[in-house]
Each structure stands twice: as structure tokens, then as C-alpha cells.
C-alpha angles and dihedrals in degrees: 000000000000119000134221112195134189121185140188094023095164134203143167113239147151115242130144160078100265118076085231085063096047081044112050108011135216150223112285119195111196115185115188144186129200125203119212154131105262096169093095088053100039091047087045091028081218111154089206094069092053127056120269105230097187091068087038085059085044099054094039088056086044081057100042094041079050143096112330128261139192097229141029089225082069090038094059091042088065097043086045083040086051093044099047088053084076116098103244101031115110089158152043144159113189116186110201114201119199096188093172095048121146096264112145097213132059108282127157094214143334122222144186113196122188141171132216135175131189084243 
């Protein structure tokens, strides 16, 4: 399977479990690999039998800058959920960094990374 992979799309939003965060919201940093067949668009060079990843990192800021969620684990099931609705796409990992989060001790990010498939 061939990969197209975008990283550091970045985007403000309010998730979380503590009422700050809700609040004030945060930076969100979301990585993500998709996992397709690019031979059809590569032998026709035809855009439409690829997937556009301009309007994916669209959509994924669009989640991120969304409704409000608890945990970043739900967070990245509704960015992987958004990415497998494109034609093309069997695959994706998305890594969601939360590199503000309400840790009490010196960290550099915190991540959840997680892989689904449409089968």
C-alpha cells in the first residue's frame, strides 16, 4: 500500500477534561498517514484518482477546531473517521499531539496514535 502523509497540521481547539481547557483552548498538532493505491493517478497523472490532501487537512482542522471532546483518543477516531470517507483511502494512522496539555511536571508532547482501516 503507498502512503501519502501530511504532518504538523495545526489547529486551536477545546478539548478536554478540565473546564481551563474548555475554556481556553489549546494547540492542537495532528500527523497522518493514508494509506492508498496511487498507481491509477500517477499512470493518468489525474488528481481525481488520488486523494486531494489539501481539502483532507482541511477537513481534519475543521475536526480539531470542532465540537468539543473529553479525550484526544476520541479526538483522533473522528479525524481517522473524516479521512477514510475519501474514495481511495483503506488506511490511516493519525497521531494527535497535545503538546500544552495539564501535566504538572516538565514534558515536551503528549500523543495518542492510532490506525484504522475500512476493513
Amino acid at each position: 500500500m503507498d502512503r501519502v502523509a501530511l504532518r504538523g497540521l495545526k489547529a486551536r481547539g477545546h478539548h478536554g477534561v478540565f473546564p481551563r481547557e474548555r475554556e481556553e483552548g489549546q494547540t492542537f498538532i495532528v500527523d497522518l498517514t493514508l494509506g492508498l493505491d496511487t498507481r491509477p493517478a500517477a499512470a493518468d497523472d489525474d488528481l481525481a484518482k488520488t486523494v486531494h490532501y489539501g481539502i483532507v487537512a482541511e477537513e481534519v482542522v475543521a475536526v480539531v477546531e470542532g465540537e468539543p471532546v473529553d479525550l484526544i483518543e476520541t479526538l483522533a477516531e473522528r479525524i481517522a473517521r473524516a479521512c477514510l470517507k475519501h474514495d481511495g483511502v483503506q488506511q490511516v494512522e493519525v497521531c494527535v499531539h497535545k503538546p500544552d496539555a495539564p501535566i504538572s511536571v516538565p514534558f515536551d508532547d503528549v500523543t495518542v496514535t492510532i490506525t484504522r482501516s475500512r476493513v
